[in-house]
PDB file of C-alpha atoms in Angstrom:
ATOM      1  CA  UNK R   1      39.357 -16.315  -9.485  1.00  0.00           C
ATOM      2  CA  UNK R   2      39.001 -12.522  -9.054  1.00  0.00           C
ATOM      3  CA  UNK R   3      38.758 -12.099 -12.970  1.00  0.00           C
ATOM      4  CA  UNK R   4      35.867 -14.469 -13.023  1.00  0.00           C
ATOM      5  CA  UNK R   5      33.795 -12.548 -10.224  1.00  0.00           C
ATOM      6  CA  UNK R   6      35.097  -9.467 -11.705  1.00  0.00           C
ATOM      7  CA  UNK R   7      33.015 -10.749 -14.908  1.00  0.00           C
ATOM      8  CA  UNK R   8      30.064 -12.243 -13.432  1.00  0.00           C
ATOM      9  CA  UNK R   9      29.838  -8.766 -11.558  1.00  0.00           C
ATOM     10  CA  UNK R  10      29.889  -7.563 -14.845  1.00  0.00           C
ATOM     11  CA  UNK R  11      27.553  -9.322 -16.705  1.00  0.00           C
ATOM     12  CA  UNK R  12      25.261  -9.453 -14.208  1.00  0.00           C
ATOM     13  CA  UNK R  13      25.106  -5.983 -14.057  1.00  0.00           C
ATOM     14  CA  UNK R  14      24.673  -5.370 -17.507  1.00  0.00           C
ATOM     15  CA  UNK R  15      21.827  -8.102 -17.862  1.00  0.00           C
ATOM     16  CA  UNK R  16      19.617  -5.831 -15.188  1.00  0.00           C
ATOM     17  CA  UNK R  17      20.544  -2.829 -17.398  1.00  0.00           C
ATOM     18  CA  UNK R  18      19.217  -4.561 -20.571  1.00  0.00           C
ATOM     19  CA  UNK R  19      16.245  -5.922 -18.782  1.00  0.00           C
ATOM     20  CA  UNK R  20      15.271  -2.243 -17.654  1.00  0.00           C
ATOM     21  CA  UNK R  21      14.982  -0.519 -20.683  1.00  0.00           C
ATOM     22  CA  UNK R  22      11.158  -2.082 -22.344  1.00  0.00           C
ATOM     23  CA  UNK R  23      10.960  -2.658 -26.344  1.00  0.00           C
ATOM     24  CA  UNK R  24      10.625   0.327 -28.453  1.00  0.00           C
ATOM     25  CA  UNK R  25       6.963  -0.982 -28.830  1.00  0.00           C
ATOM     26  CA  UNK R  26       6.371  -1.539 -25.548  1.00  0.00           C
ATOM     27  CA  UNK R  27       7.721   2.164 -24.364  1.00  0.00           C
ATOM     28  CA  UNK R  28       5.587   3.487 -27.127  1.00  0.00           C
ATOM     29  CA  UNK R  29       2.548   1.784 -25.981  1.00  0.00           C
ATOM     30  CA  UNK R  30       3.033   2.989 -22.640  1.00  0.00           C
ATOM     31  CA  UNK R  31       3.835   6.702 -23.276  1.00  0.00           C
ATOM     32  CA  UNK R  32       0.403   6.443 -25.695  1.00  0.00           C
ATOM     33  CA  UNK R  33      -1.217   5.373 -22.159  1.00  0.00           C
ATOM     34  CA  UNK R  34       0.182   7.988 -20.110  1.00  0.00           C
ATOM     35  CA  UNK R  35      -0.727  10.856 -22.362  1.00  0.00           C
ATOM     36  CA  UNK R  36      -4.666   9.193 -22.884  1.00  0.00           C
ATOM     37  CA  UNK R  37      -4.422   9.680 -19.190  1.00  0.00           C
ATOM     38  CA  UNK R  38      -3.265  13.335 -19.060  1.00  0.00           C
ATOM     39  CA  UNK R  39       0.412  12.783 -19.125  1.00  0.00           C
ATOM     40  CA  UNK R  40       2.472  11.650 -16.682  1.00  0.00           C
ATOM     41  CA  UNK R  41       2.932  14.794 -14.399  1.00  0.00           C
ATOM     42  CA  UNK R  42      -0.705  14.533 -13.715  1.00  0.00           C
ATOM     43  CA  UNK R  43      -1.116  10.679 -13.120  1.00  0.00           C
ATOM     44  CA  UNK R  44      -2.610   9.855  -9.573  1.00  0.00           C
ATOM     45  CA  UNK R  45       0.120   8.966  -6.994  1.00  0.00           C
ATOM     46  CA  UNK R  46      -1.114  10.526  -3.749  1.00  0.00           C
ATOM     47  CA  UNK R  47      -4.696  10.745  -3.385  1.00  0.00           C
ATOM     48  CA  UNK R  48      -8.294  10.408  -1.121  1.00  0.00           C
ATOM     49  CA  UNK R  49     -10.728   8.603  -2.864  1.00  0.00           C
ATOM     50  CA  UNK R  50     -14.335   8.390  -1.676  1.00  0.00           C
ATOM     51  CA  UNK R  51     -15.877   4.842  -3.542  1.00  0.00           C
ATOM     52  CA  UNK R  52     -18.972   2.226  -3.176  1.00  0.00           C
ATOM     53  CA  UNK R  53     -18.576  -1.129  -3.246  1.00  0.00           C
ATOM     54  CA  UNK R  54     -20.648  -4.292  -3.266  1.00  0.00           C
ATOM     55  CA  UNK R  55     -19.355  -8.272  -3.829  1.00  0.00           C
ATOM     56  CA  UNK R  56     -21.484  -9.290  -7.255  1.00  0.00           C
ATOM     57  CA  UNK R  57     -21.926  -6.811 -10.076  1.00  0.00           C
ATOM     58  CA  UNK R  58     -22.560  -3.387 -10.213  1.00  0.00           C
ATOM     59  CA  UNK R  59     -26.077  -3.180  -8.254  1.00  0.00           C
ATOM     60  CA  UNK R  60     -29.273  -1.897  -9.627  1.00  0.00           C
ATOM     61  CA  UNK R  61     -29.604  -0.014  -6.898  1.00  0.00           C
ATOM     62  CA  UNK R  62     -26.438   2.035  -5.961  1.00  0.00           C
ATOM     63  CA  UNK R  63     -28.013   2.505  -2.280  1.00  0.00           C
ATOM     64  CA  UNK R  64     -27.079  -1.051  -1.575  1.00  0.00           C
ATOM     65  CA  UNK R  65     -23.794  -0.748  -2.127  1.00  0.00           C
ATOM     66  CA  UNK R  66     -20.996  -0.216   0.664  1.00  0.00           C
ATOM     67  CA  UNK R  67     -18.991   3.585   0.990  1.00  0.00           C
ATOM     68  CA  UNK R  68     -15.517   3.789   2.337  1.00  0.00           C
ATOM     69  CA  UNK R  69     -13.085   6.728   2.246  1.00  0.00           C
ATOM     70  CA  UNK R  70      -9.235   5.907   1.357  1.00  0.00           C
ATOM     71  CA  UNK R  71      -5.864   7.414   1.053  1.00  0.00           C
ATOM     72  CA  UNK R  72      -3.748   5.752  -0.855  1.00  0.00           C
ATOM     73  CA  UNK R  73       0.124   6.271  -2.471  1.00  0.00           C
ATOM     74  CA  UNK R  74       0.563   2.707  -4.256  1.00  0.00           C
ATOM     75  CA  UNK R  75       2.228   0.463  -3.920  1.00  0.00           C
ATOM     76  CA  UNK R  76       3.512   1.042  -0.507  1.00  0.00           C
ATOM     77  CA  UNK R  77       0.426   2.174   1.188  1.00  0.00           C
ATOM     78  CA  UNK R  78      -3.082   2.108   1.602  1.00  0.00           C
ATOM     79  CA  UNK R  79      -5.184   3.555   4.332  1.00  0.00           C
ATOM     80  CA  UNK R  80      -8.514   2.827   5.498  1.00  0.00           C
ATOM     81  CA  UNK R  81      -9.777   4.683   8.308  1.00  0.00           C
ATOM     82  CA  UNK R  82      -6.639   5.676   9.184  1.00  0.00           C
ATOM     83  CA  UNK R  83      -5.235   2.049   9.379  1.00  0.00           C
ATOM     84  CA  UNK R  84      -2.255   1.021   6.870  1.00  0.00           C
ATOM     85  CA  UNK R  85      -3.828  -1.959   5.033  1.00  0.00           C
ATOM     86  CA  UNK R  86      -0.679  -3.954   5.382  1.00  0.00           C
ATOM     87  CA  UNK R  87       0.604  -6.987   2.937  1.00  0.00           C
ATOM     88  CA  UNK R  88      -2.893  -5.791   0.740  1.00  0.00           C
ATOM     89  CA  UNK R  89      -2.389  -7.053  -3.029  1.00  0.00           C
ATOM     90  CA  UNK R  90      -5.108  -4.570  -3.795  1.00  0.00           C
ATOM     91  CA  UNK R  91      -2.396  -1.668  -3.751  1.00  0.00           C
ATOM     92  CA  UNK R  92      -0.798  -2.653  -7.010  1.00  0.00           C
ATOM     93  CA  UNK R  93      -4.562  -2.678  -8.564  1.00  0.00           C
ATOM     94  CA  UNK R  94      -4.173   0.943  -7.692  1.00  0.00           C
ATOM     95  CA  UNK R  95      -0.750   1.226  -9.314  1.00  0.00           C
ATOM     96  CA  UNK R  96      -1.641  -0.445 -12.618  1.00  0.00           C
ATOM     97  CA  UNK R  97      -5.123   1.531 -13.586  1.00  0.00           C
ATOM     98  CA  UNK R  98      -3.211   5.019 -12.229  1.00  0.00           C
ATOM     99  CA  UNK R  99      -0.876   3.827 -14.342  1.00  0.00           C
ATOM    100  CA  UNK R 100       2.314   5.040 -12.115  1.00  0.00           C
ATOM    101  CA  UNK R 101       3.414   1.055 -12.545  1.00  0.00           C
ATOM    102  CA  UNK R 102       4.576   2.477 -16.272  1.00  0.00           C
ATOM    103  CA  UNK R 103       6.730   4.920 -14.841  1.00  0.00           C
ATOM    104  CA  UNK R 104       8.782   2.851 -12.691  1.00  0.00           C
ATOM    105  CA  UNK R 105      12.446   2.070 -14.021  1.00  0.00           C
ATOM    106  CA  UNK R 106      12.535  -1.404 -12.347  1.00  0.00           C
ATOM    107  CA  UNK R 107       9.106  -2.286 -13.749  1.00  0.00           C
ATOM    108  CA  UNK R 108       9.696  -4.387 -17.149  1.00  0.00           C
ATOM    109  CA  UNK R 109       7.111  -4.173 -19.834  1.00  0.00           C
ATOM    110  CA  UNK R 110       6.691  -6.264 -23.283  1.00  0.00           C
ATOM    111  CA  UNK R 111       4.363  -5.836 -25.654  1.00  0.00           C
ATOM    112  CA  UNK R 112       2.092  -9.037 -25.835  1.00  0.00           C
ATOM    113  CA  UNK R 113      -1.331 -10.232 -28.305  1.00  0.00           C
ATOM    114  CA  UNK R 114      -4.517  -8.172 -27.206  1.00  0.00           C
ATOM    115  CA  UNK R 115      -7.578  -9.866 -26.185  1.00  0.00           C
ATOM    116  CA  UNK R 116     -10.964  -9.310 -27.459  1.00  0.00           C
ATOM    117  CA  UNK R 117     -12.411  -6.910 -24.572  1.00  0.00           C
ATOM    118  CA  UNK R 118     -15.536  -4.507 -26.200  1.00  0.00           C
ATOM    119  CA  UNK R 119     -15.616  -5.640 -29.666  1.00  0.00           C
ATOM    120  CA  UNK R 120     -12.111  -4.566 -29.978  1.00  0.00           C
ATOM    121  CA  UNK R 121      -8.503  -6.160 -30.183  1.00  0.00           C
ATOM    122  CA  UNK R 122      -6.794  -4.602 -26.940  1.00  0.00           C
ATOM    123  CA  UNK R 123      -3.214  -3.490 -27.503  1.00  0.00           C
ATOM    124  CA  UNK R 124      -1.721  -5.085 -24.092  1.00  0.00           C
ATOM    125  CA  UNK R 125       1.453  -4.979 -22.163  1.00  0.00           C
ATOM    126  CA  UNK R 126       2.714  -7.504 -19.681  1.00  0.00           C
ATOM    127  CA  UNK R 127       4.089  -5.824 -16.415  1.00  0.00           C
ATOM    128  CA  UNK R 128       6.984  -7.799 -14.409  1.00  0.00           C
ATOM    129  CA  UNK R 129      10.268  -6.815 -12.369  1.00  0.00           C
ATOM    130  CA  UNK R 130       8.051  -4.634  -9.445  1.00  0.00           C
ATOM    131  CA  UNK R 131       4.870  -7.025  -9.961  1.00  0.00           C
ATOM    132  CA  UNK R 132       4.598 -10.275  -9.327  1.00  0.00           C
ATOM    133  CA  UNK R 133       3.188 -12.673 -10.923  1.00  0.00           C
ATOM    134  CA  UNK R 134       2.410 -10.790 -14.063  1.00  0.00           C
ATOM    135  CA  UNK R 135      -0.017  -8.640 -14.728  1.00  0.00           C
ATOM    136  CA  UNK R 136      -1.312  -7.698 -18.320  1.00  0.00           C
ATOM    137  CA  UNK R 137      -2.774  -4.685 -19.255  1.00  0.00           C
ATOM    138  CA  UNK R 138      -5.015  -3.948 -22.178  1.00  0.00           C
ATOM    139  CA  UNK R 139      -5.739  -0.792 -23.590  1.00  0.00           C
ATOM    140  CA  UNK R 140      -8.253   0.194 -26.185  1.00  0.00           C
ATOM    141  CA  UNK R 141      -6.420   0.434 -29.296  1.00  0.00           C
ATOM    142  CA  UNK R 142      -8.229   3.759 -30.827  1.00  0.00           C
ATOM    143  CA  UNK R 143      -8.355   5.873 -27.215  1.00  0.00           C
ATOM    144  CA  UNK R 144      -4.969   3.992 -25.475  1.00  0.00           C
ATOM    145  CA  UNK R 145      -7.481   3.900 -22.230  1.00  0.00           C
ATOM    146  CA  UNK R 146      -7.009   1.384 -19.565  1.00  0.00           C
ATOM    147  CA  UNK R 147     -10.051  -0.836 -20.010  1.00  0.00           C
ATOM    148  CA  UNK R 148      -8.647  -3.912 -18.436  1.00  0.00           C
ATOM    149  CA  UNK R 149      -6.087  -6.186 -16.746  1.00  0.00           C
ATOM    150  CA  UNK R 150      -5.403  -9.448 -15.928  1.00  0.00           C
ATOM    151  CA  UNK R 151      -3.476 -10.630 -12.540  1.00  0.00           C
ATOM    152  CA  UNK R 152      -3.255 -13.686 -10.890  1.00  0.00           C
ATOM    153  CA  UNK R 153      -6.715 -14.975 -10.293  1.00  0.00           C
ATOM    154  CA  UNK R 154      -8.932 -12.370 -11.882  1.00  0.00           C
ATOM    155  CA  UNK R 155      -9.331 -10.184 -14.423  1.00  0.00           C
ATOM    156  CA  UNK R 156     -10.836  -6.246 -14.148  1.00  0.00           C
ATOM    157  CA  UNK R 157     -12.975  -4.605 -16.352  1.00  0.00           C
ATOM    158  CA  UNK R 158     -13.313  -1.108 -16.359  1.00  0.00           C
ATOM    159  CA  UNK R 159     -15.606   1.694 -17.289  1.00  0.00           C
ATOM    160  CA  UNK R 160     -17.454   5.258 -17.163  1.00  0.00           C
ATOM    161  CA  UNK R 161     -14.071   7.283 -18.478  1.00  0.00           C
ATOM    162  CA  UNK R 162     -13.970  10.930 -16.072  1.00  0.00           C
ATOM    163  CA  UNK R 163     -11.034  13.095 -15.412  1.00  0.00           C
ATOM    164  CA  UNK R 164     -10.026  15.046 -12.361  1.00  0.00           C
ATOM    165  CA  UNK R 165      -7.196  18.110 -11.934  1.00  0.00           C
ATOM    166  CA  UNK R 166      -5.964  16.402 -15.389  1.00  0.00           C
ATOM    167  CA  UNK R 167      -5.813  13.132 -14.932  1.00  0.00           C
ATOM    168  CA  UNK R 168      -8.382  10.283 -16.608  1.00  0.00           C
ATOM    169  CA  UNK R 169      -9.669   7.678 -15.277  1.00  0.00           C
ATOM    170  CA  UNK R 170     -12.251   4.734 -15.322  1.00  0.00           C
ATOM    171  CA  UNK R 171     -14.699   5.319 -12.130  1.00  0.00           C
ATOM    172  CA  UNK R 172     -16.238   1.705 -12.571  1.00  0.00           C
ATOM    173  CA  UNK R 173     -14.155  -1.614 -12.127  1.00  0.00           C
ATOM    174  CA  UNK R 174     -16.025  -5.107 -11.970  1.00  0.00           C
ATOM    175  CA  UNK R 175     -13.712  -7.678 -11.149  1.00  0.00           C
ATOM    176  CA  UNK R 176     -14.372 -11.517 -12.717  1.00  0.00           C
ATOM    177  CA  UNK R 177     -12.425 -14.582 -11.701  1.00  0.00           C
ATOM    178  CA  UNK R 178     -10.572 -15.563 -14.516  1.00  0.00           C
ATOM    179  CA  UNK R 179     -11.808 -19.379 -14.692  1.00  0.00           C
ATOM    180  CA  UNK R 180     -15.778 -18.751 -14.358  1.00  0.00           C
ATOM    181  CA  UNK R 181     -15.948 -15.176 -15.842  1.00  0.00           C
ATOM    182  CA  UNK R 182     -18.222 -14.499 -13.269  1.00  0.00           C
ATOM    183  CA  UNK R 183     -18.666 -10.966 -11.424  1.00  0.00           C
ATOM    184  CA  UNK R 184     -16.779 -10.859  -8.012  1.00  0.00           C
ATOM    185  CA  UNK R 185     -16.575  -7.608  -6.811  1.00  0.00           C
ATOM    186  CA  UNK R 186     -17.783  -3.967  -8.214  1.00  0.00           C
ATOM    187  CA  UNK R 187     -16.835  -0.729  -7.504  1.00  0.00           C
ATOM    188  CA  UNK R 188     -17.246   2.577  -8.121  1.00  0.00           C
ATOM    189  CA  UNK R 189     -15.173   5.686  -7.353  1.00  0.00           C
ATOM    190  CA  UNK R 190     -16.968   8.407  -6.453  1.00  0.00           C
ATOM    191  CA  UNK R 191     -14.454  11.431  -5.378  1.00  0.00           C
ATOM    192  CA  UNK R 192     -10.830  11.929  -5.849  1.00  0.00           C
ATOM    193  CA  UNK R 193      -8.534  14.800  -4.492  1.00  0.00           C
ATOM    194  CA  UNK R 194      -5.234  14.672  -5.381  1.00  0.00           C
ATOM    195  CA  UNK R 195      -2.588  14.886  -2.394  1.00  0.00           C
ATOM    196  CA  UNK R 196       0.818  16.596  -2.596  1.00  0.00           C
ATOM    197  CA  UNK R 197       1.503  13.781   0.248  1.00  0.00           C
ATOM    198  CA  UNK R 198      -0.040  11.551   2.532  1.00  0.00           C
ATOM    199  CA  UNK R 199      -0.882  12.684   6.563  1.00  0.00           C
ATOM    200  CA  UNK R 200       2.240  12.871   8.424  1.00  0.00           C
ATOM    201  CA  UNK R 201       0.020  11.136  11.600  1.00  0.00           C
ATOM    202  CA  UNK R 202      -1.093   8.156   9.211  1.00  0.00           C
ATOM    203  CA  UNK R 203       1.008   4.936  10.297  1.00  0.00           C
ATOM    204  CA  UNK R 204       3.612   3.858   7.888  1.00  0.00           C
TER     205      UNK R 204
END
């Protein structure tokens, strides 16, 4: 009886070491990512970010939109006038177009068939083990940019490439329910700073 736990022990323990190291294609794909974004010592992991907002697409008028101010270290936190945001799904948007998601060792990535997204073939990889359900991300095969993603119910879209202390990023998202196609939600990030950590008085 021991020697059988003994095994599954074993084998169990091996499976999770198997499952944690990606494809050869799919760690390629995501180092290309990483270094399209300035390389992974300056991807975003603590930061204030100043953005508009406004349900629909982007508005003609940017004066209509809504501002808020955030700090944010995804996936555990998010904090909106100086409130934690809670069970907020949102927070693992911000860990997949940072692209810190790809640098997790528990976070499982295969390589997957691109989707047509800007007259272009993405090259896309399917995030699981830290995210749940799925998400797939799709980069642009010539630049390796983030220019979408596709997680439970909807699918993001992003644009307007800029790049702050280093680090490159899309400062336009419009987010489209998967089964309509149609424009949900649009934002726009306006300001970044980079944080070496988050306020010790913030709630946690």
């Amino acid at each position: 009886m021991r020697a059988t736990l003994l095994l599954l022990t074993f084998l169990t323990a091996s499976a999770a070491v198997l499952r944690a190291e990606p494809s050869p294609e799919a760690k390629a794909l995501a180092d290309k990512a990483i270094a399209a974004a300035g390389g992974e010592a300056k991807l975003l992991r603590v930061f204030r970010m100043k953005e508009r907002f406004n349900f629909g697409a982007e508005p003609a008028d940017p004066a209509k939109a809504s501002l808020r101010e955030s700090i944010i270290e995804a996936p555990q936190y998010w904090w909106l006038k100086g409130k934690e945001r809670g069970g907020e799904p949102a927070k693992y948007d911000v860990w997949a177009w940072t692209l810190v998601a790809l640098t997790d060792a528990e976070t499982w990535m295969e390589t997957i068939p691109g989707v047509e997204e800007n007259g272009k073939t993405t090259l896309a990889l399917r995030l699981t083990g830290t995210i749940e359900p799925a998400m797939d991300l799709h980069f642009d095969p010539d630049t390796h940019r983030l220019v979408r993603f596709d997680w439970a119910n909807d699918i993001y879209r992003f644009s307007e490439w800029r790049e702050y202390d280093g680090a490159g990023y899309h400062a336009k998202t419009v987010m489209h329910k998967r089964k309509s196609n149609e424009p949900w939600l649009f934002h726009e990030i306006l300001e970044i700073e980079r944080l070496t950590e988050a306020p010790a008085d913030l709630p946690r």
